Short mmCIF file of C-alpha atoms in Angstrom, two decimals:
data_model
loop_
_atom_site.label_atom_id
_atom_site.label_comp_id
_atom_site.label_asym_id
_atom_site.label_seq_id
_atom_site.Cartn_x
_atom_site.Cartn_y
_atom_site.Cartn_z
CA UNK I 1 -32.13 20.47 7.64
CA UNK I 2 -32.77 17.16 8.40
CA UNK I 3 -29.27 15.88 9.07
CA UNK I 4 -29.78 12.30 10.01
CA UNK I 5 -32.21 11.88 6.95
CA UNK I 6 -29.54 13.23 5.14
CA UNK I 7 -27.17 10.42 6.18
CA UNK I 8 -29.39 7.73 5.88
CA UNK I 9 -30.22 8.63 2.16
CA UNK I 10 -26.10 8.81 1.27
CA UNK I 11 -25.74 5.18 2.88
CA UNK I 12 -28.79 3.71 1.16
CA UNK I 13 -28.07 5.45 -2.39
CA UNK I 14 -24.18 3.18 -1.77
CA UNK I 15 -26.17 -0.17 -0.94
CA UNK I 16 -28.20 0.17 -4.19
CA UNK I 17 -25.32 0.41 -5.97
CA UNK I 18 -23.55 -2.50 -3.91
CA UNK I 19 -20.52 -0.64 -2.66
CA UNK I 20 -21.32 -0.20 0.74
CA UNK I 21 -18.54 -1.35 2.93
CA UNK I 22 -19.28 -4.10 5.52
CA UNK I 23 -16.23 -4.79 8.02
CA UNK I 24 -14.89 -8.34 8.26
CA UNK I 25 -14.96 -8.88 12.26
CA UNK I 26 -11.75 -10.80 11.94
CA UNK I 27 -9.03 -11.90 14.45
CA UNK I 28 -5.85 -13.00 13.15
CA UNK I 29 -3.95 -15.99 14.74
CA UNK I 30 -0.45 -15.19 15.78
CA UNK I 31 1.96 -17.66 14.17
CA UNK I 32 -0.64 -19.03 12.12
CA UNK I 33 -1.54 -16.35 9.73
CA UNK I 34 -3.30 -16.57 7.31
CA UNK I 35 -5.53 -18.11 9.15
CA UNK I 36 -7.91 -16.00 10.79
CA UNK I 37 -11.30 -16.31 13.10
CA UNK I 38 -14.14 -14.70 11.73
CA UNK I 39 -16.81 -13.77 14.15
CA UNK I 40 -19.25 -11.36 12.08
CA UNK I 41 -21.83 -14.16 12.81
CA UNK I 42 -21.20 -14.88 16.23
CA UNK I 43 -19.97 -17.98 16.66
CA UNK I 44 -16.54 -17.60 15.41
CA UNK I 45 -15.02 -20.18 12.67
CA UNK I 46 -11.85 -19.99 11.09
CA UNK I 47 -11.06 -18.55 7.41
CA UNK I 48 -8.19 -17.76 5.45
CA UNK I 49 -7.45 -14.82 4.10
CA UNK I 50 -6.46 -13.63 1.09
CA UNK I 51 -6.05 -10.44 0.95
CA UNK I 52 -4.16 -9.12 3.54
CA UNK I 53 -1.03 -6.42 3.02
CA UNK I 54 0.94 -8.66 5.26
CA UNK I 55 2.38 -9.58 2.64
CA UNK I 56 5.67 -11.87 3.62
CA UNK I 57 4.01 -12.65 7.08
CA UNK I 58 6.08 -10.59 9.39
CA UNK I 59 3.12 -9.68 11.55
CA UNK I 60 3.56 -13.06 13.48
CA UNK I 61 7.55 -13.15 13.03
CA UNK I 62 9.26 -14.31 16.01
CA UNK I 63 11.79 -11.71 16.08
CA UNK I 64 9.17 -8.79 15.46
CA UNK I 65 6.95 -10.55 18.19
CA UNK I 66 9.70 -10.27 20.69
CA UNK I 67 11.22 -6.77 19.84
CA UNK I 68 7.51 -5.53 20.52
CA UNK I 69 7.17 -7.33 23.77
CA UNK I 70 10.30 -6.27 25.03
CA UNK I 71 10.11 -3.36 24.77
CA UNK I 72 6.98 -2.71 26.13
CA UNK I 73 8.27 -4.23 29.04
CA UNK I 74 11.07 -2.05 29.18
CA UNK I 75 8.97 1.21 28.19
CA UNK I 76 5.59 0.93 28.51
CA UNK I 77 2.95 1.15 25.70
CA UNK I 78 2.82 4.59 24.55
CA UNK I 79 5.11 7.55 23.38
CA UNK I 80 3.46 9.89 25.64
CA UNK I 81 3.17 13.10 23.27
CA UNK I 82 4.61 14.29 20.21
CA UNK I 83 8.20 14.02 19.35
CA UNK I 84 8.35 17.99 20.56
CA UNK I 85 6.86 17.74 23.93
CA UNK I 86 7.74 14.48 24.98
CA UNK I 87 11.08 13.95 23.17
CA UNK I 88 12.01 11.64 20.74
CA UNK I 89 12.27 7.74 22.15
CA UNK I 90 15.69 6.41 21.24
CA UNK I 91 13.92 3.52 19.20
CA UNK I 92 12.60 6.06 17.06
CA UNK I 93 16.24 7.23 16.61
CA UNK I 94 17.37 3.84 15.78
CA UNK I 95 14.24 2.75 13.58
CA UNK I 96 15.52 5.79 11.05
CA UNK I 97 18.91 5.32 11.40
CA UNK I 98 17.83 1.86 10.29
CA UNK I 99 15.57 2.97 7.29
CA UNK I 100 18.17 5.94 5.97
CA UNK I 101 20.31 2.62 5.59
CA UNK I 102 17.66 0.70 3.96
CA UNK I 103 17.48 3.28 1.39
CA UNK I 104 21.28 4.51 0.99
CA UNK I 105 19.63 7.82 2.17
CA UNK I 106 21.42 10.29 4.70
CA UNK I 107 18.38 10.30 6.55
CA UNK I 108 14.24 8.98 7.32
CA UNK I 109 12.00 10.66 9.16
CA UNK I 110 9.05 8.44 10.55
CA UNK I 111 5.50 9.30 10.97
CA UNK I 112 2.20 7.41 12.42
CA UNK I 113 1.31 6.08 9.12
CA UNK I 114 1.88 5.62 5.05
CA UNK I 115 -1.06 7.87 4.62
CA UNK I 116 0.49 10.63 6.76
CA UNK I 117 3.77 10.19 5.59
CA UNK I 118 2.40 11.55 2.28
CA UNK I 119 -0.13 13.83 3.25
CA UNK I 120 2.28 15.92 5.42
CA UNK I 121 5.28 15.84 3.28
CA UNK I 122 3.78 16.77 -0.04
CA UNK I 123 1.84 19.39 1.57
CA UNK I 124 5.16 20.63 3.44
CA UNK I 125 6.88 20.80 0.30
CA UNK I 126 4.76 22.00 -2.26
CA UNK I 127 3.46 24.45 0.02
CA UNK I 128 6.94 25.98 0.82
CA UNK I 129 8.93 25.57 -2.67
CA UNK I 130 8.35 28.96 -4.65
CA UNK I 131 5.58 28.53 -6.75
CA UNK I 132 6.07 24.74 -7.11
CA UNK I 133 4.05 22.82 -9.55
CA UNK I 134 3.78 19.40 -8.76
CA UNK I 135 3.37 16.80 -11.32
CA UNK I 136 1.37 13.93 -10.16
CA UNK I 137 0.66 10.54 -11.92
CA UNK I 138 -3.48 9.77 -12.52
CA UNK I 139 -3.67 6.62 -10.39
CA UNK I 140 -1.92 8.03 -7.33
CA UNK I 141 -2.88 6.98 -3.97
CA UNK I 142 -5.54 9.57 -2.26
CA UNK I 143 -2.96 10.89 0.13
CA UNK I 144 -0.64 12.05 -2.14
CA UNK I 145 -4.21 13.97 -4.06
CA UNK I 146 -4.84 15.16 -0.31
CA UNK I 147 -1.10 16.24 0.27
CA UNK I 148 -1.09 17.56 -3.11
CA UNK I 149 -4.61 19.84 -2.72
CA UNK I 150 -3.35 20.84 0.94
CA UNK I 151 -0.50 22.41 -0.17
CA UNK I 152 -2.82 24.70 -2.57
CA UNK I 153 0.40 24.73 -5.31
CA UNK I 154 -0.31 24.25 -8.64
CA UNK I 155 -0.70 21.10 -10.33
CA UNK I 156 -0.51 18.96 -13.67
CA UNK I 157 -1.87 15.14 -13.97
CA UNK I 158 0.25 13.32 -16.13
CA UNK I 159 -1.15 9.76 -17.92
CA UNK I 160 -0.55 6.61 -15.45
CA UNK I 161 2.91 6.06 -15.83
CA UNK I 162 3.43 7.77 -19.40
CA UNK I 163 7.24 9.61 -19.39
CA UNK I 164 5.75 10.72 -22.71
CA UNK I 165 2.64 12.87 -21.41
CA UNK I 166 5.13 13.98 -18.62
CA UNK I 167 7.64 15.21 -20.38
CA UNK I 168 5.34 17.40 -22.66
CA UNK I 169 3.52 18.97 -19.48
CA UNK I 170 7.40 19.72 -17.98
CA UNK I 171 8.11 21.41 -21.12
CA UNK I 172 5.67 23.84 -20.67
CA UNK I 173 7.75 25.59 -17.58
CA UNK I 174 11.25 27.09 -16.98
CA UNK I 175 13.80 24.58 -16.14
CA UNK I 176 14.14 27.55 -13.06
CA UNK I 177 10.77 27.22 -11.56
CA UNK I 178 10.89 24.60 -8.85
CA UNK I 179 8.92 21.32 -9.78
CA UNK I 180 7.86 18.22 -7.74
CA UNK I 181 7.34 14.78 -9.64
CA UNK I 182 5.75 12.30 -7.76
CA UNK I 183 4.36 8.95 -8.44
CA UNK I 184 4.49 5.42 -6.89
CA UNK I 185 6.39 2.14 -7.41
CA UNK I 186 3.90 -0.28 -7.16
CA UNK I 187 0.45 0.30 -7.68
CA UNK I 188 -1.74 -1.51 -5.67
CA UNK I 189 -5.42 -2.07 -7.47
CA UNK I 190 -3.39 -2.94 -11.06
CA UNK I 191 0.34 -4.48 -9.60
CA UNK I 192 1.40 -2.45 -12.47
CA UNK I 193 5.33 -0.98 -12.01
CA UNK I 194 6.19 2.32 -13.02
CA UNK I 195 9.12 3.25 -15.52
CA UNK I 196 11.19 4.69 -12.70
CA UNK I 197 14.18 5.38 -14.79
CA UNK I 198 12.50 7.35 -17.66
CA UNK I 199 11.00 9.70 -14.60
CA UNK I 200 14.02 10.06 -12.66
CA UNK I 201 15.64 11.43 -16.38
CA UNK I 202 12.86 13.55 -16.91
CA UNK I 203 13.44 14.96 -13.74
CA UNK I 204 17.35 15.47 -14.25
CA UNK I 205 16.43 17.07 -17.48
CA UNK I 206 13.76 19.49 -16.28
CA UNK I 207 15.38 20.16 -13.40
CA UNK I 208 12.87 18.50 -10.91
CA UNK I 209 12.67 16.90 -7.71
CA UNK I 210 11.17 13.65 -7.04
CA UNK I 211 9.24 11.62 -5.12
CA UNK I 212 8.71 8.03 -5.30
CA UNK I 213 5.65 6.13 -3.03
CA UNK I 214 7.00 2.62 -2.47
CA UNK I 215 4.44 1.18 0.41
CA UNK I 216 3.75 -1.78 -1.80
CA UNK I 217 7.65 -2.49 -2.45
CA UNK I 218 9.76 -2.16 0.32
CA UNK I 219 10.44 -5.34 1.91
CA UNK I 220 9.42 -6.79 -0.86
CA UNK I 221 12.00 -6.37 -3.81
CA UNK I 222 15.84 -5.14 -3.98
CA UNK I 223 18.88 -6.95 -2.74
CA UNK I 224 18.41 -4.94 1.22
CA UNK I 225 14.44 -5.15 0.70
CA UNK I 226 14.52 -1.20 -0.39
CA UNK I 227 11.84 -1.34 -3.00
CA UNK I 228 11.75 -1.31 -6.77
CA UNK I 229 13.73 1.66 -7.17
CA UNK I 230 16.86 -0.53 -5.26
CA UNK I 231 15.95 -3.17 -7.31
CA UNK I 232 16.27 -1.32 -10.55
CA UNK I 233 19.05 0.48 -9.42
CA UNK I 234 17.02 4.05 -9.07
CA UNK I 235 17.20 5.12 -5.53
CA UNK I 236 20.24 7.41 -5.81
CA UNK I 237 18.64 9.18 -8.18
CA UNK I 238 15.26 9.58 -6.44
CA UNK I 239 15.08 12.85 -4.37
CA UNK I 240 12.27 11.15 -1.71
CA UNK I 241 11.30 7.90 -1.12
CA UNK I 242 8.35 7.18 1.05
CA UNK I 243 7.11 3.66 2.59
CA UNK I 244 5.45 2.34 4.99
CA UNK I 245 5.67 -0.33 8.17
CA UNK I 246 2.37 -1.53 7.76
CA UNK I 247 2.61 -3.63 4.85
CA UNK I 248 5.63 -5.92 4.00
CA UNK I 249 7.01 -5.72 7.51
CA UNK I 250 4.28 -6.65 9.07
CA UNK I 251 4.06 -3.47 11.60
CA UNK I 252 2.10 0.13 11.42
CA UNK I 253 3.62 3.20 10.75
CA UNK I 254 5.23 5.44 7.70
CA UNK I 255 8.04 6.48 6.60
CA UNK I 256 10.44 9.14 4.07
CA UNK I 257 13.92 8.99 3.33
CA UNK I 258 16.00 11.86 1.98
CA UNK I 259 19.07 13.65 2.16
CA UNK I 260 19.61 15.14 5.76
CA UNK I 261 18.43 19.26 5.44
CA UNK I 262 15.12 17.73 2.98
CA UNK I 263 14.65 15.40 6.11
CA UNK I 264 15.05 18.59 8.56
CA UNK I 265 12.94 20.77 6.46
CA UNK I 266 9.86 18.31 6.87
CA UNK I 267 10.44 17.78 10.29
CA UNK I 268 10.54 21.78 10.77
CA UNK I 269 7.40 22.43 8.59
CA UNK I 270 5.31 19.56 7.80
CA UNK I 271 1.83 20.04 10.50
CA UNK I 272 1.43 16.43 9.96
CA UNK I 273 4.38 15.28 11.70
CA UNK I 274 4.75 18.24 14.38
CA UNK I 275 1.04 18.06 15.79
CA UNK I 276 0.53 14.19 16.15
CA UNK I 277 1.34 11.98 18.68
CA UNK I 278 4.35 10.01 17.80
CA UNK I 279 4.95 6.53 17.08
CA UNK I 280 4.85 4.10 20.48
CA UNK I 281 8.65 2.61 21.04
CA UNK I 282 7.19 -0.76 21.12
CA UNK I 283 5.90 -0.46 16.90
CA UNK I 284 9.12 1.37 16.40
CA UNK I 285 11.45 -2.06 17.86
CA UNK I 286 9.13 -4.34 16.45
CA UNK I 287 9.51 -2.42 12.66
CA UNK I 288 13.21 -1.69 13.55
CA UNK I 289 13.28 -6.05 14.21
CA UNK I 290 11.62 -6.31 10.96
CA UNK I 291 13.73 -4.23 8.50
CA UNK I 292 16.53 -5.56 9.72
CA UNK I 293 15.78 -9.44 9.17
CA UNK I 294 14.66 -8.44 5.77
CA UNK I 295 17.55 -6.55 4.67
CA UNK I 296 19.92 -9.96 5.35
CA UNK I 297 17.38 -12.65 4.85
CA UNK I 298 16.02 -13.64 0.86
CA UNK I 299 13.94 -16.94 2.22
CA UNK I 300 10.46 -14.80 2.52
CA UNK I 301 10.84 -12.47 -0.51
CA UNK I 302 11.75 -15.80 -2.47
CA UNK I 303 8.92 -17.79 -1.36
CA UNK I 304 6.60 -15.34 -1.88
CA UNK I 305 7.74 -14.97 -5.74
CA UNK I 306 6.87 -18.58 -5.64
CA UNK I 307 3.77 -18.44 -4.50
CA UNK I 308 2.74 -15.84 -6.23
CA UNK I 309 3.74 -17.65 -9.61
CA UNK I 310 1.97 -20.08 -8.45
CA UNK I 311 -1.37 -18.70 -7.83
CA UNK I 312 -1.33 -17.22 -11.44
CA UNK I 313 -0.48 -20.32 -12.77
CA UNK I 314 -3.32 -21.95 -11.36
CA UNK I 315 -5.94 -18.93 -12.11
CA UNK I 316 -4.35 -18.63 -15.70
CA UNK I 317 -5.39 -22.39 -16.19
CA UNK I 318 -8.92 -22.10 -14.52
CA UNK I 319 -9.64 -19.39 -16.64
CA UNK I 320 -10.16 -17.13 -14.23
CA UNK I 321 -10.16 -13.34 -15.38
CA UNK I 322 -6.91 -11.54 -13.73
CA UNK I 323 -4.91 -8.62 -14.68
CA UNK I 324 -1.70 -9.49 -15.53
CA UNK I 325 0.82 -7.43 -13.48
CA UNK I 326 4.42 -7.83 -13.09
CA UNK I 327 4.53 -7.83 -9.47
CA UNK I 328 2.76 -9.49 -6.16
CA UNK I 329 -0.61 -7.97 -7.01
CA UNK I 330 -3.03 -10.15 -8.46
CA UNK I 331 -6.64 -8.40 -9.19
CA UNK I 332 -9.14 -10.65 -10.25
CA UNK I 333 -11.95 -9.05 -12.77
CA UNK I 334 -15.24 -8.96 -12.09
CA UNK I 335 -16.54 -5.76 -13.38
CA UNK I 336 -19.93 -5.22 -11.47
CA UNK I 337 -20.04 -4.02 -7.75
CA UNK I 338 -22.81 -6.07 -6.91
CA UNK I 339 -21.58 -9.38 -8.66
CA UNK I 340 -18.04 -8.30 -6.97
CA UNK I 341 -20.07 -8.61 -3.21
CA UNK I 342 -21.63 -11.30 -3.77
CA UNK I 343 -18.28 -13.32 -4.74
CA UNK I 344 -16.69 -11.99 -2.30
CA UNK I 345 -19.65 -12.79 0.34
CA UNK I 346 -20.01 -16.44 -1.01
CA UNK I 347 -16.15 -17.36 -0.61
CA UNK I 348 -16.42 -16.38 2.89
CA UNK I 349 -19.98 -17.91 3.81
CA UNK I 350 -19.48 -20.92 1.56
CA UNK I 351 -15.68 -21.95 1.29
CA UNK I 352 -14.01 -20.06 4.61
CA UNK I 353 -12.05 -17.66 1.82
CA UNK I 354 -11.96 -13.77 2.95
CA UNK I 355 -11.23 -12.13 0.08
CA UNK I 356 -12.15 -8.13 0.29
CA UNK I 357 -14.56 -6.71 -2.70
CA UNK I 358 -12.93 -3.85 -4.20
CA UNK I 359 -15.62 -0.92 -5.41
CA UNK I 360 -15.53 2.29 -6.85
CA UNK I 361 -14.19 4.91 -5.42
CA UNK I 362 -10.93 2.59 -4.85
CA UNK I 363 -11.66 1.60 -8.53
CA UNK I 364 -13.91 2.87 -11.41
CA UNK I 365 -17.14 1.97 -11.89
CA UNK I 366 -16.80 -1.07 -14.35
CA UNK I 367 -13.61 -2.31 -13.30
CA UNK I 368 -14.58 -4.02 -9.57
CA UNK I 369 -12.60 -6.70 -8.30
CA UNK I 370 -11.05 -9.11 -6.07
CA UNK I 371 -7.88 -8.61 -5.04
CA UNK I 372 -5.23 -11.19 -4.05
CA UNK I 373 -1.88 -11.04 -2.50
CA UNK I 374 -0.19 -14.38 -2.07
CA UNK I 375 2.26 -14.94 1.00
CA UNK I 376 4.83 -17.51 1.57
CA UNK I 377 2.56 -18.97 4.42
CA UNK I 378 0.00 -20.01 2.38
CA UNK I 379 0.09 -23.25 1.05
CA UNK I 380 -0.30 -26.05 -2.00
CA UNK I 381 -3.84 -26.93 -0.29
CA UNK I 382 -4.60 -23.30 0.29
CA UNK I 383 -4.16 -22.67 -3.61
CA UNK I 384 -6.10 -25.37 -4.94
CA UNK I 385 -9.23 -24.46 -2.31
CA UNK I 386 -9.08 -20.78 -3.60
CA UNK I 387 -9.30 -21.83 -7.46
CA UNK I 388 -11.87 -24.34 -6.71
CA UNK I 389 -13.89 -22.21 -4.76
CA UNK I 390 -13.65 -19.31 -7.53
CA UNK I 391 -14.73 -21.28 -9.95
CA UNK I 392 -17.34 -22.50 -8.42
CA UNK I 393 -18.39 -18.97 -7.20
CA UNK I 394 -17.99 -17.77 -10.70
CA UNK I 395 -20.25 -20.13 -11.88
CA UNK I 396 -23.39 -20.07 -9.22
CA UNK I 397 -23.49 -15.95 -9.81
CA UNK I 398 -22.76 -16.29 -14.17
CA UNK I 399 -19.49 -14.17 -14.11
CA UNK I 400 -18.59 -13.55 -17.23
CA UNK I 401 -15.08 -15.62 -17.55
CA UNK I 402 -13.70 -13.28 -20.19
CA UNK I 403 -14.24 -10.10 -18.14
#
């Protein structure tokens, strides 16, 4: 075989359909987010971005900026091993003391990021529970499907966030056999919300266990920054909640939070956590810094709400095609990968915008898009240069207004 002829013909068959994937060589400006330099064309020049998961700014905090730096002074850069060989660094201790509290959980186990966090739990759990079946919404993120196909137990895909189609696929099993429900908060290509409540009584009723993915909520919403389930009053009812440090609080890293034996259990059995290097102290004090400013402070979450109202506002008036979503998500139709490319390739070459095209497989086919996330940094100006330059991008390359 012919391997590299066999590579070349898999990346050329993606360009002809326009979804190949061209890295942004950005670098983002410490206290000056969202600005970014931009130096895919050599000379660097400064853009803003649009689209980043940073989404209250907390990358270029003060507070997280100085937890980091202190404490690589004080410990050095890395962890040195996994948390069984090289021990477990006291900030890791504290950073899940801190999220167990976040959560009104008795315990959090951290891991090196969201994706892991998922991968290694569901696969721990499914894998051990006697002949588990494991419920899993249609638009879950890939590493719950990965955790999910790992752990080789059986499986049912209910409808995106139907309690209706759920409850009919629960009803086909003893209330006695054990069963994992698991679905996420926030989704992030549609900003759609799931019913949390109807899922957590399902799973009372049918006697399951469940397991909520909130990497696009915490920080974000709740009175301590806990997610949507704190916000709607869920997340004593909710047998696992899983986030991340690498979106709202501005860090890297994941996260679950559980009572203290589920937390021991992963920790015993879950290959994901026990074979990888662990988190370096210095992420762990920065994310530690982080939480705890968000869990007393209401000024970023409530400027972002702003913002975000505004920026729908202003699209909804432009007539520019988004999904409406109840939360901080705002995905902008466009409906053809190569139309989606060249928008997004025109706000960056022609009005300094970096806004990421989003293709199929991270989408279906039909239903590319651009998607925004509003901050509290950006500003009045920022808003009016993004509509502006949509428009006028949507008008150059005929994209159909009513997509």
């Amino acid at each position: 075989m012919n391997y590299e002829a066999f590579f070349k013909q898999k990346l050329q068959a993606i360009k002809e359909e326009g979804r190949y994937r061209i890295f942004a060589d950005l670098e983002r400006c410490a206290k000056d987010f969202p600005y970014a330099f931009y130096y895919n064309e050599g000379e660097p020049r400064r853009v803003v971005v649009w689209c980043a998961n940073d989404y209250l700014a907390m990358g270029q905090h003060e507070k997280v900026l100085g937890a980091m730096t202190k404490a690589i002074q004080r410990v050095g850069a890395g962890a040195g091993g996994t948390r069984n060989i090289s021990g477990t660094n006291h900030y890791h201790v504290l950073l899940e003391r801190e999220l167990a509290d976040l959560h009104d959980k008795e315990a959090a186990l951290i891991f090196s990021s969201g994706y892991v966090s998922n991968e290694a739990s569901i696969s721990a759990l499914a894998a051990h529970l006697p002949d588990c079946v494991v419920f899993s919404d249609a638009h879950n993120h890939a590493s719950i499907i990965h955790g999910i196909r790992n752990s080789r137990a059986h499986k049912e895909i209910f409808h995106h966030n139907d309690p209706k189609h759920l409850r009919n696929l629960l009803s086909k099993y003893p209330k006695s056999q054990a069963k994992l429900i698991i679905f996420e908060s926030v989704y992030s290509m549609d900003g759609d919300i799931a019913p949390i409540k109807a899922f957590c009584d399902l799973a009372e009723e049918f006697n399951a266990i469940t397991f909520i993915d909130e990497v696009h909520a915490v920080g974000m919403y709740g009175h301590k920054g806990g997610g949507i389930a704190q916000r709607d009053n869920q997340s004593h009812r909710l047998t696992i909640i899983e986030g991340t440090l690498g979106k709202a609080f501005g860090v890297v890293g994941g996260y679950i939070a559980a009572s203290a034996d589920l937390i021991d259990f992963v920790r015993s059995f879950a290959s994901g956590f026990i074979f990888t290097t662990s988190m370096p102290p210095a992420v762990a004090a920065a994310s530690l810094a982080s939480i705890k400013h968000l869990k007393v402070s209401q000024i970023e979450r409530l400027r972002h709400q702003e913002t975000v109202s505004k920026v729908k506002k202003r699209l909804m008036m432009a007539g520019i095609p988004f999904m409406q979503a109840p939360s901080h998500i705002i995905p902008i139709r466009v409906g053809n990968a190569h139309q989606c490319k060249l928008a997004s390739d025109l706000l960056l070459k022609e009005h300094n915008i970096y806004v990421q095209p989003i293709n199929y497989p991270t989408v279906p086919r039909g239903t590319e898009r651009l998607r925004i996330t509003p901050s509290p940094v950006h500003t009045h100006q920022m808003i009016d240069e993004l509509i502006d330059a949509l428009k006028s991008v949507w008008d150059h390359l005929y994209i159909d207004y009513a997509a």
